[in-house]
C-alpha cells in the first residue's frame, strides 16, 4: 500500500478548528519528515516541519505520536504543523485579507530525517476557511461608518459585538467573521487608514464610534438591550473609552489592551483625553535591528500621565482582560491590574483577568502562528511582540473560549458550552 495522508475533516475546516492529521501505509517504525506550507494572499510562504517515526503497524497519528527533536517542534503536538508555521520572509505576520477565500494548506510526507528530507512519499491539500456556510458578509457604509457586518446563519436577532484591531489600521475582518460562526452578529469596524477615514493616528473622535454603536443597537438582527466590544492593542483602549462614555455597552473584552489612552488625542463632545507620553530613549534596539518598546510608555499613574487614564469607572458594563504575560509591546498585565483597582475603588464589580504565561502581544484566534516580531507602523522598524510559540498557541485556544463564554454570559444571559482549560 502506498503511503497516504488522512485528514479529518477531510477537505475543508474552519481556521480556528482542530485538524486531525494521520499518515497510513508506511513501513513499521519508518522514519519520516512531515512538512506543512501555506501562502498568504501576498504570496509569502509560511513553513513548518517535524520528524516522526511510524508505529509497528506503519501508522502515524499525530494525536498519539510525539514529534522527535530536530524539527519546528517536538513532543505530542497534534496541531504543531499549523501553529509552528513561520514566514520565510523576516518580520512577516500572517493575516487574512479576504475572508471569503480559504487558506490552502499543503502537507507532505518525506522519507527519513535528513536535511533536506528525502523522497516525497505522500502529499495532500486542505482548505482552512473563515466563513461557515450561511454566514452573511454585509459591507457597511452608513453615515461615516466604514465596516463589515457578519451575521450568523438562521433567524436573528443575535447578540451583537463591535470588533476593533490596533495600529495596523485598515479593516481586518477575520476575527469578526470567525466569531460570527458561533452565533454572534459582529461588526468589524475600521477607524483609520481605510478609504476616507483618517490616514494617521493624530486624533480620534468618539462620535464616530458612537455612530457604530447606535448602528448596532438599532439593527433588526442585533439582540438588545446592549452590545459587546472586543478590542486588541490600540483597539483595546478605544473599547475602554467607548465603554466609559457611550451608552448601550453591556460587555467589553480587551486583549492586551491599555487603560490609558495611547498614540492619539481622543475627543468626545467637550472632553479631551491626551495620549500617554512616551520616551524614545527607553526603546532598546538589538543587534538584529529589532526594537524592544515595552518600557517606552510613561506611567499613567504619575504626573501628566494621569490625564491619559481612561475613566473606566464610568462604564456600566462587565470587563474581561485577556493578558499575555510576555507581551513586549507594553505592560498589559499592569494595565489590567490598574483597571481592576480603579473599578473596585469606585464600587464597581471586579473584572475578570485571565493571564497567560508565555503568551505575547498578538493573541489571535486559534492556530494563527505566533508572530515574534514585525514592522510597527508608528515606530517605523520591526518590534518584538513577545511570546513562546507553544504557550502562545495554547493561550490563543483558551482565550478564544473565554471570550465566547464571556459574551454568551453577558449578552444572552446563557452560558456557552465552553470552559477555560488553562
CSV table of C-alpha atoms in Angstrom, one decimal:
chain,number,residue,atom,x,y,z
A,1,UNK,CA,0.0,0.0,0.0
A,2,UNK,CA,1.4,3.4,-0.9
A,3,UNK,CA,1.6,5.9,2.0
A,4,UNK,CA,-1.3,8.4,2.2
A,5,UNK,CA,-2.3,11.3,4.4
A,6,UNK,CA,-5.6,11.1,6.2
A,7,UNK,CA,-7.2,14.3,7.3
A,8,UNK,CA,-10.3,14.9,9.5
A,9,UNK,CA,-12.3,16.9,8.4
A,10,UNK,CA,-11.2,15.6,5.0
A,11,UNK,CA,-11.0,18.6,2.6
A,12,UNK,CA,-12.0,21.7,4.5
A,13,UNK,CA,-12.2,23.0,8.1
A,14,UNK,CA,-12.6,26.4,9.8
A,15,UNK,CA,-9.3,28.1,10.6
A,16,UNK,CA,-10.0,28.0,14.4
A,17,UNK,CA,-11.0,24.3,14.4
A,18,UNK,CA,-8.5,21.5,15.1
A,19,UNK,CA,-7.4,19.3,12.2
A,20,UNK,CA,-6.6,15.7,12.7
A,21,UNK,CA,-3.6,14.5,10.7
A,22,UNK,CA,-2.5,10.9,10.2
A,23,UNK,CA,-0.3,9.0,7.7
A,24,UNK,CA,-1.0,5.4,6.8
A,25,UNK,CA,0.8,2.8,4.7
A,26,UNK,CA,4.3,3.5,6.0
A,27,UNK,CA,6.7,0.7,6.9
A,28,UNK,CA,6.9,-0.5,10.5
A,29,UNK,CA,8.8,2.2,12.6
A,30,UNK,CA,9.7,4.0,9.4
A,31,UNK,CA,11.3,7.4,9.9
A,32,UNK,CA,9.6,10.3,8.0
A,33,UNK,CA,9.6,14.1,7.9
A,34,UNK,CA,6.2,15.9,7.7
A,35,UNK,CA,6.2,19.3,6.1
A,36,UNK,CA,3.4,21.9,6.1
A,37,UNK,CA,3.3,25.0,3.9
A,38,UNK,CA,0.9,27.8,3.3
A,39,UNK,CA,1.0,31.1,1.3
A,40,UNK,CA,-0.7,34.3,2.4
A,41,UNK,CA,-2.5,36.5,-0.1
A,42,UNK,CA,0.6,38.4,-0.9
A,43,UNK,CA,2.3,35.1,-1.9
A,44,UNK,CA,4.6,35.0,1.2
A,45,UNK,CA,5.4,31.4,2.2
A,46,UNK,CA,5.0,30.0,5.7
A,47,UNK,CA,6.5,26.6,6.5
A,48,UNK,CA,6.9,24.1,9.4
A,49,UNK,CA,8.3,20.6,9.6
A,50,UNK,CA,8.5,17.8,12.1
A,51,UNK,CA,10.3,14.4,12.4
A,52,UNK,CA,8.3,11.3,13.2
A,53,UNK,CA,8.6,7.6,13.4
A,54,UNK,CA,5.7,5.4,12.4
A,55,UNK,CA,4.3,2.7,14.7
A,56,UNK,CA,4.9,-1.0,14.4
A,57,UNK,CA,1.8,-1.1,12.1
A,58,UNK,CA,3.1,1.6,9.8
A,59,UNK,CA,0.5,4.1,11.1
A,60,UNK,CA,1.4,7.6,12.2
A,61,UNK,CA,-1.3,9.5,14.0
A,62,UNK,CA,-0.2,13.0,15.2
A,63,UNK,CA,-2.7,12.8,18.1
A,64,UNK,CA,-0.8,9.8,19.5
A,65,UNK,CA,2.7,10.0,18.2
A,66,UNK,CA,5.2,12.6,19.5
A,67,UNK,CA,7.4,14.5,17.1
A,68,UNK,CA,11.1,13.8,17.6
A,69,UNK,CA,13.7,16.6,18.2
A,70,UNK,CA,15.1,18.3,15.1
A,71,UNK,CA,12.0,19.9,13.5
A,72,UNK,CA,10.0,23.0,14.1
A,73,UNK,CA,8.6,21.4,17.4
A,74,UNK,CA,8.9,18.2,19.3
A,75,UNK,CA,6.6,16.2,21.6
A,76,UNK,CA,2.9,15.4,21.3
A,77,UNK,CA,1.5,18.3,19.2
A,78,UNK,CA,-1.4,17.2,17.0
A,79,UNK,CA,-1.7,20.8,15.6
A,80,UNK,CA,2.1,21.6,15.7
A,81,UNK,CA,2.4,21.7,11.9
A,82,UNK,CA,-0.1,24.6,11.9
A,83,UNK,CA,0.9,26.7,14.9
A,84,UNK,CA,4.6,26.4,14.2
A,85,UNK,CA,4.3,27.8,10.6
A,86,UNK,CA,6.9,30.5,10.2
A,87,UNK,CA,7.3,33.1,7.4
A,88,UNK,CA,10.3,32.7,5.1
A,89,UNK,CA,10.4,36.5,4.9
A,90,UNK,CA,11.7,38.1,8.1
A,91,UNK,CA,9.3,40.1,10.3
A,92,UNK,CA,6.2,39.0,8.4
A,93,UNK,CA,2.9,38.4,10.1
A,94,UNK,CA,0.2,36.0,8.9
A,95,UNK,CA,-3.1,38.0,8.4
A,96,UNK,CA,-6.2,37.1,6.4
A,97,UNK,CA,-7.3,39.8,4.0
A,98,UNK,CA,-10.1,38.2,2.0
A,99,UNK,CA,-12.2,36.1,4.4
A,100,UNK,CA,-14.3,34.8,1.6
A,101,UNK,CA,-11.4,32.7,0.3
A,102,UNK,CA,-9.8,29.9,2.4
A,103,UNK,CA,-6.1,29.5,3.0
A,104,UNK,CA,-4.7,26.4,1.2
A,105,UNK,CA,-2.6,24.2,3.4
A,106,UNK,CA,-0.1,21.8,1.7
A,107,UNK,CA,1.1,18.7,3.6
A,108,UNK,CA,4.0,16.5,2.5
A,109,UNK,CA,5.5,13.3,3.9
A,110,UNK,CA,9.1,12.7,3.0
A,111,UNK,CA,11.5,9.8,3.6
A,112,UNK,CA,13.9,10.0,6.6
A,113,UNK,CA,15.1,12.7,8.8
A,114,UNK,CA,17.9,14.2,6.6
A,115,UNK,CA,18.3,17.9,5.6
A,116,UNK,CA,17.0,18.3,3.1
A,117,UNK,CA,14.4,15.5,3.6
A,118,UNK,CA,14.4,12.5,1.2
A,119,UNK,CA,12.0,11.3,-1.4
A,120,UNK,CA,8.3,12.6,-1.4
A,121,UNK,CA,6.1,9.7,-0.2
A,122,UNK,CA,2.7,11.4,0.0
A,123,UNK,CA,1.0,14.8,-0.2
A,124,UNK,CA,-2.3,16.4,0.5
A,125,UNK,CA,-4.1,19.7,0.3
A,126,UNK,CA,-6.6,21.1,2.8
A,127,UNK,CA,-8.7,24.3,2.9
A,128,UNK,CA,-8.7,26.4,6.1
A,129,UNK,CA,-11.8,28.5,5.8
A,130,UNK,CA,-13.0,31.6,7.7
A,131,UNK,CA,-16.8,31.6,6.9
A,132,UNK,CA,-19.1,28.9,8.0
A,133,UNK,CA,-21.8,28.1,5.4
A,134,UNK,CA,-24.7,30.5,5.8
A,135,UNK,CA,-22.8,33.3,7.5
A,136,UNK,CA,-23.6,36.6,5.7
A,137,UNK,CA,-21.0,39.2,5.0
A,138,UNK,CA,-22.5,42.7,4.7
A,139,UNK,CA,-20.3,45.7,3.8
A,140,UNK,CA,-21.5,48.8,5.8
A,141,UNK,CA,-21.2,52.3,4.5
A,142,UNK,CA,-23.7,54.3,6.6
A,143,UNK,CA,-23.0,57.9,7.5
A,144,UNK,CA,-19.3,57.9,8.4
A,145,UNK,CA,-19.2,54.2,9.3
A,146,UNK,CA,-16.7,52.1,7.4
A,147,UNK,CA,-17.2,48.5,8.5
A,148,UNK,CA,-18.3,44.9,7.6
A,149,UNK,CA,-21.1,43.2,9.5
A,150,UNK,CA,-21.1,39.4,9.8
A,151,UNK,CA,-24.5,37.7,10.6
A,152,UNK,CA,-24.7,34.1,11.6
A,153,UNK,CA,-26.9,31.6,9.7
A,154,UNK,CA,-30.6,31.4,10.8
A,155,UNK,CA,-33.1,33.9,12.1
A,156,UNK,CA,-31.9,36.5,14.5
A,157,UNK,CA,-31.8,38.6,16.4
A,158,UNK,CA,-28.2,37.7,17.6
A,159,UNK,CA,-26.1,39.1,20.4
A,160,UNK,CA,-24.1,42.0,18.9
A,161,UNK,CA,-20.3,42.8,19.1
A,162,UNK,CA,-18.1,45.5,17.7
A,163,UNK,CA,-14.6,44.3,16.9
A,164,UNK,CA,-11.5,46.6,16.8
A,165,UNK,CA,-7.9,46.0,15.8
A,166,UNK,CA,-4.8,48.0,16.6
A,167,UNK,CA,-2.3,50.4,15.0
A,168,UNK,CA,-2.2,48.5,11.7
A,169,UNK,CA,-5.4,50.2,10.7
A,170,UNK,CA,-7.4,49.1,7.7
A,171,UNK,CA,-10.4,46.7,8.1
A,172,UNK,CA,-9.3,43.3,9.3
A,173,UNK,CA,-12.4,41.0,9.2
A,174,UNK,CA,-11.0,37.6,10.1
A,175,UNK,CA,-11.6,37.6,13.9
A,176,UNK,CA,-15.1,39.1,13.4
A,177,UNK,CA,-16.2,36.5,10.9
A,178,UNK,CA,-14.8,33.6,12.9
A,179,UNK,CA,-16.7,34.9,15.9
A,180,UNK,CA,-19.9,35.2,13.8
A,181,UNK,CA,-19.6,31.4,13.1
A,182,UNK,CA,-20.6,30.9,16.8
A,183,UNK,CA,-23.9,32.9,16.7
A,184,UNK,CA,-22.8,36.5,17.2
A,185,UNK,CA,-23.6,39.4,14.9
A,186,UNK,CA,-20.1,41.0,14.7
A,187,UNK,CA,-19.2,44.4,13.2
A,188,UNK,CA,-15.6,44.7,12.1
A,189,UNK,CA,-15.0,48.4,12.4
A,190,UNK,CA,-12.3,50.4,10.6
A,191,UNK,CA,-11.2,53.6,12.3
A,192,UNK,CA,-8.2,54.8,10.3
A,193,UNK,CA,-6.1,54.0,7.2
A,194,UNK,CA,-9.1,52.9,5.3
A,195,UNK,CA,-11.0,54.6,2.5
A,196,UNK,CA,-11.9,58.1,3.5
A,197,UNK,CA,-11.1,57.7,7.2
A,198,UNK,CA,-8.1,59.5,8.8
A,199,UNK,CA,-4.7,58.5,7.3
A,200,UNK,CA,-2.8,58.8,10.5
A,201,UNK,CA,-3.2,58.4,14.2
A,202,UNK,CA,-3.3,62.1,15.4
A,203,UNK,CA,-6.7,62.3,17.0
A,204,UNK,CA,-9.9,60.2,17.1
A,205,UNK,CA,-13.5,61.4,17.7
A,206,UNK,CA,-15.6,59.1,19.9
A,207,UNK,CA,-18.7,60.3,18.0
A,208,UNK,CA,-17.5,58.1,15.1
A,209,UNK,CA,-17.6,55.0,17.4
A,210,UNK,CA,-20.9,56.1,18.9
A,211,UNK,CA,-22.4,56.0,15.4
A,212,UNK,CA,-21.2,52.4,15.1
A,213,UNK,CA,-22.7,51.5,18.5
A,214,UNK,CA,-26.0,53.1,17.5
A,215,UNK,CA,-26.0,51.3,14.2
A,216,UNK,CA,-25.7,48.0,16.0
A,217,UNK,CA,-28.3,48.9,18.7
A,218,UNK,CA,-30.8,49.8,16.0
A,219,UNK,CA,-30.1,46.8,13.7
A,220,UNK,CA,-33.1,44.4,13.4
A,221,UNK,CA,-30.7,41.4,13.5
A,222,UNK,CA,-29.0,42.6,16.8
A,223,UNK,CA,-30.5,41.4,20.1
A,224,UNK,CA,-30.5,44.2,22.7
A,225,UNK,CA,-30.6,45.8,25.1
A,226,UNK,CA,-26.8,46.3,24.8
A,227,UNK,CA,-23.9,45.1,22.8
A,228,UNK,CA,-20.3,43.8,23.4
A,229,UNK,CA,-17.0,45.3,22.5
A,230,UNK,CA,-13.8,43.3,21.6
A,231,UNK,CA,-10.5,45.1,21.1
A,232,UNK,CA,-6.8,44.2,20.8
A,233,UNK,CA,-3.9,46.6,21.5
A,234,UNK,CA,-4.9,50.2,20.5
A,235,UNK,CA,-8.4,48.8,19.8
A,236,UNK,CA,-8.5,47.8,23.4
A,237,UNK,CA,-8.1,51.3,24.8
A,238,UNK,CA,-10.6,52.6,22.2
A,239,UNK,CA,-13.1,50.0,23.5
A,240,UNK,CA,-12.3,51.1,27.1
A,241,UNK,CA,-13.1,54.7,26.1
A,242,UNK,CA,-16.3,53.6,24.3
A,243,UNK,CA,-17.5,51.6,27.4
A,244,UNK,CA,-16.7,54.6,29.6
A,245,UNK,CA,-18.5,57.3,27.7
A,246,UNK,CA,-21.1,55.7,25.4
A,247,UNK,CA,-24.5,54.1,26.3
A,248,UNK,CA,-25.6,50.6,25.3
A,249,UNK,CA,-22.4,48.7,26.1
A,250,UNK,CA,-23.0,45.6,28.2
A,251,UNK,CA,-19.7,43.7,28.0
A,252,UNK,CA,-16.2,44.7,27.0
A,253,UNK,CA,-13.3,42.2,26.3
A,254,UNK,CA,-9.8,43.5,25.9
A,255,UNK,CA,-6.9,41.6,24.5
A,256,UNK,CA,-3.6,43.1,25.7
A,257,UNK,CA,-5.3,46.5,25.8
A,258,UNK,CA,-4.4,49.6,27.7
A,259,UNK,CA,-6.5,51.5,30.3
A,260,UNK,CA,-4.7,54.7,29.3
A,261,UNK,CA,-5.4,56.5,26.0
A,262,UNK,CA,-2.3,55.9,23.7
A,263,UNK,CA,-0.9,57.3,20.5
A,264,UNK,CA,-3.7,59.8,19.6
A,265,UNK,CA,-5.8,62.5,21.2
A,266,UNK,CA,-9.3,61.3,22.0
A,267,UNK,CA,-12.1,63.8,21.7
A,268,UNK,CA,-15.8,63.4,22.8
A,269,UNK,CA,-18.1,66.4,22.9
A,270,UNK,CA,-16.2,68.8,25.2
A,271,UNK,CA,-13.9,66.1,26.7
A,272,UNK,CA,-10.3,65.7,25.6
A,273,UNK,CA,-8.1,62.8,26.7
A,274,UNK,CA,-4.4,63.4,25.8
A,275,UNK,CA,-2.3,60.4,24.7
A,276,UNK,CA,0.0,58.9,27.3
A,277,UNK,CA,3.5,60.2,26.8
A,278,UNK,CA,6.5,58.1,25.9
A,279,UNK,CA,10.3,58.3,25.7
A,280,UNK,CA,12.2,57.1,22.7
A,281,UNK,CA,15.3,56.8,25.0
A,282,UNK,CA,13.6,53.8,26.6
A,283,UNK,CA,13.5,51.9,23.4
A,284,UNK,CA,16.2,49.3,23.1
A,285,UNK,CA,17.3,48.1,19.7
A,286,UNK,CA,19.0,44.7,19.3
A,287,UNK,CA,22.0,43.8,17.0
A,288,UNK,CA,19.5,42.4,14.6
A,289,UNK,CA,17.7,45.7,14.4
A,290,UNK,CA,14.6,44.7,16.4
A,291,UNK,CA,13.2,47.3,18.8
A,292,UNK,CA,12.0,46.4,22.3
A,293,UNK,CA,9.4,49.1,23.1
A,294,UNK,CA,8.0,47.6,26.3
A,295,UNK,CA,9.3,50.4,28.5
A,296,UNK,CA,8.6,53.3,26.2
A,297,UNK,CA,5.3,54.5,27.6
A,298,UNK,CA,5.2,56.7,30.7
A,299,UNK,CA,3.4,55.6,33.8
A,300,UNK,CA,-0.3,56.6,33.6
A,301,UNK,CA,-0.4,56.8,37.5
A,302,UNK,CA,2.2,59.6,37.7
A,303,UNK,CA,2.4,63.2,36.7
A,304,UNK,CA,0.7,64.3,33.5
A,305,UNK,CA,0.2,60.7,32.6
A,306,UNK,CA,-2.8,60.6,34.9
A,307,UNK,CA,-4.8,62.7,32.4
A,308,UNK,CA,-4.5,59.9,29.9
A,309,UNK,CA,-6.0,57.3,32.3
A,310,UNK,CA,-9.5,56.4,30.8
A,311,UNK,CA,-12.3,56.9,33.4
A,312,UNK,CA,-13.4,53.3,33.1
A,313,UNK,CA,-15.3,53.5,36.4
A,314,UNK,CA,-18.0,55.4,34.4
A,315,UNK,CA,-18.7,52.2,32.4
A,316,UNK,CA,-21.9,50.3,33.0
A,317,UNK,CA,-20.6,47.1,31.7
A,318,UNK,CA,-18.6,43.9,32.6
A,319,UNK,CA,-15.0,43.7,31.7
A,320,UNK,CA,-12.8,40.8,30.6
A,321,UNK,CA,-9.0,41.4,30.4
A,322,UNK,CA,-7.0,38.8,28.3
A,323,UNK,CA,-3.3,39.3,29.2
A,324,UNK,CA,-0.2,37.8,27.6
A,325,UNK,CA,2.4,37.9,30.4
A,326,UNK,CA,5.2,38.0,27.8
A,327,UNK,CA,3.7,41.0,25.9
A,328,UNK,CA,6.6,43.0,24.7
A,329,UNK,CA,4.5,45.8,23.2
A,330,UNK,CA,3.5,47.3,26.6
A,331,UNK,CA,2.7,46.3,30.1
A,332,UNK,CA,-0.7,44.6,29.5
A,333,UNK,CA,-0.8,42.9,32.9
A,334,UNK,CA,-0.1,46.2,34.7
A,335,UNK,CA,-2.9,47.9,32.8
A,336,UNK,CA,-5.3,45.1,33.6
A,337,UNK,CA,-4.5,45.2,37.3
A,338,UNK,CA,-4.7,49.0,37.5
A,339,UNK,CA,-8.0,49.0,35.6
A,340,UNK,CA,-9.3,46.4,38.1
A,341,UNK,CA,-8.1,48.5,41.1
A,342,UNK,CA,-9.8,51.6,39.7
A,343,UNK,CA,-13.1,49.8,39.0
A,344,UNK,CA,-13.2,48.4,42.6
A,345,UNK,CA,-12.2,51.7,44.2
A,346,UNK,CA,-15.4,53.1,42.6
A,347,UNK,CA,-17.5,50.3,43.9
A,348,UNK,CA,-17.7,48.5,40.5
A,349,UNK,CA,-17.6,44.8,40.1
A,350,UNK,CA,-14.1,43.3,39.8
A,351,UNK,CA,-13.3,42.5,36.2
A,352,UNK,CA,-12.2,39.0,35.1
A,353,UNK,CA,-8.5,38.9,34.3
A,354,UNK,CA,-7.1,35.9,32.5
A,355,UNK,CA,-3.3,35.8,32.4
A,356,UNK,CA,-1.3,33.6,30.1
A,357,UNK,CA,2.4,33.0,30.9
A,358,UNK,CA,4.5,32.7,27.7
A,359,UNK,CA,1.9,34.5,25.5
A,360,UNK,CA,3.0,37.6,23.6
A,361,UNK,CA,1.1,40.6,22.3
A,362,UNK,CA,-0.8,39.3,19.3
A,363,UNK,CA,-3.2,36.9,20.9
A,364,UNK,CA,-5.2,36.0,17.8
A,365,UNK,CA,-7.9,33.3,17.1
A,366,UNK,CA,-6.7,29.7,17.5
A,367,UNK,CA,-3.9,28.3,15.3
A,368,UNK,CA,-2.6,31.6,13.9
A,369,UNK,CA,1.2,31.1,14.1
A,370,UNK,CA,2.8,33.3,16.7
A,371,UNK,CA,4.4,36.5,15.3
A,372,UNK,CA,7.5,37.1,17.4
A,373,UNK,CA,8.5,40.4,15.6
A,374,UNK,CA,7.1,42.5,12.8
A,375,UNK,CA,7.0,46.1,11.5
A,376,UNK,CA,5.3,48.6,13.7
A,377,UNK,CA,3.7,51.4,11.8
A,378,UNK,CA,4.3,54.1,14.4
A,379,UNK,CA,7.8,53.1,15.3
A,380,UNK,CA,8.9,52.5,11.7
A,381,UNK,CA,11.0,49.4,12.4
A,382,UNK,CA,10.4,45.8,13.5
A,383,UNK,CA,9.5,45.4,17.1
A,384,UNK,CA,9.4,42.4,19.4
A,385,UNK,CA,5.9,41.2,20.3
A,386,UNK,CA,7.0,38.5,22.8
A,387,UNK,CA,5.7,35.0,23.3
A,388,UNK,CA,6.9,31.4,23.2
A,389,UNK,CA,5.2,29.6,20.3
A,390,UNK,CA,3.7,26.6,22.1
A,391,UNK,CA,2.5,28.6,25.2
A,392,UNK,CA,1.2,31.3,22.9
A,393,UNK,CA,-0.8,28.8,20.8
A,394,UNK,CA,-2.4,27.3,23.9
A,395,UNK,CA,-3.2,30.8,25.1
A,396,UNK,CA,-5.0,31.6,21.8
A,397,UNK,CA,-7.1,28.4,22.1
A,398,UNK,CA,-8.2,29.1,25.7
A,399,UNK,CA,-8.6,32.9,25.2
A,400,UNK,CA,-11.0,32.2,22.3
A,401,UNK,CA,-13.2,30.1,24.5
A,402,UNK,CA,-13.0,32.7,27.4
A,403,UNK,CA,-14.1,35.5,25.0
A,404,UNK,CA,-17.1,33.5,23.6
A,405,UNK,CA,-18.2,32.3,27.1
A,406,UNK,CA,-17.9,35.9,28.4
A,407,UNK,CA,-20.1,37.3,25.6
A,408,UNK,CA,-22.6,34.5,25.8
A,409,UNK,CA,-23.0,35.0,29.5
A,410,UNK,CA,-23.4,38.8,29.5
A,411,UNK,CA,-25.1,39.4,26.1
A,412,UNK,CA,-27.6,36.4,26.2
A,413,UNK,CA,-27.6,35.5,29.9
A,414,UNK,CA,-26.9,31.9,28.9
A,415,UNK,CA,-23.6,30.2,29.5
A,416,UNK,CA,-22.0,28.7,26.4
A,417,UNK,CA,-20.9,25.1,26.4
A,418,UNK,CA,-17.3,26.1,26.9
A,419,UNK,CA,-14.9,26.2,29.8
A,420,UNK,CA,-11.4,27.6,30.2
A,421,UNK,CA,-8.8,24.9,30.3
A,422,UNK,CA,-5.6,26.6,31.4
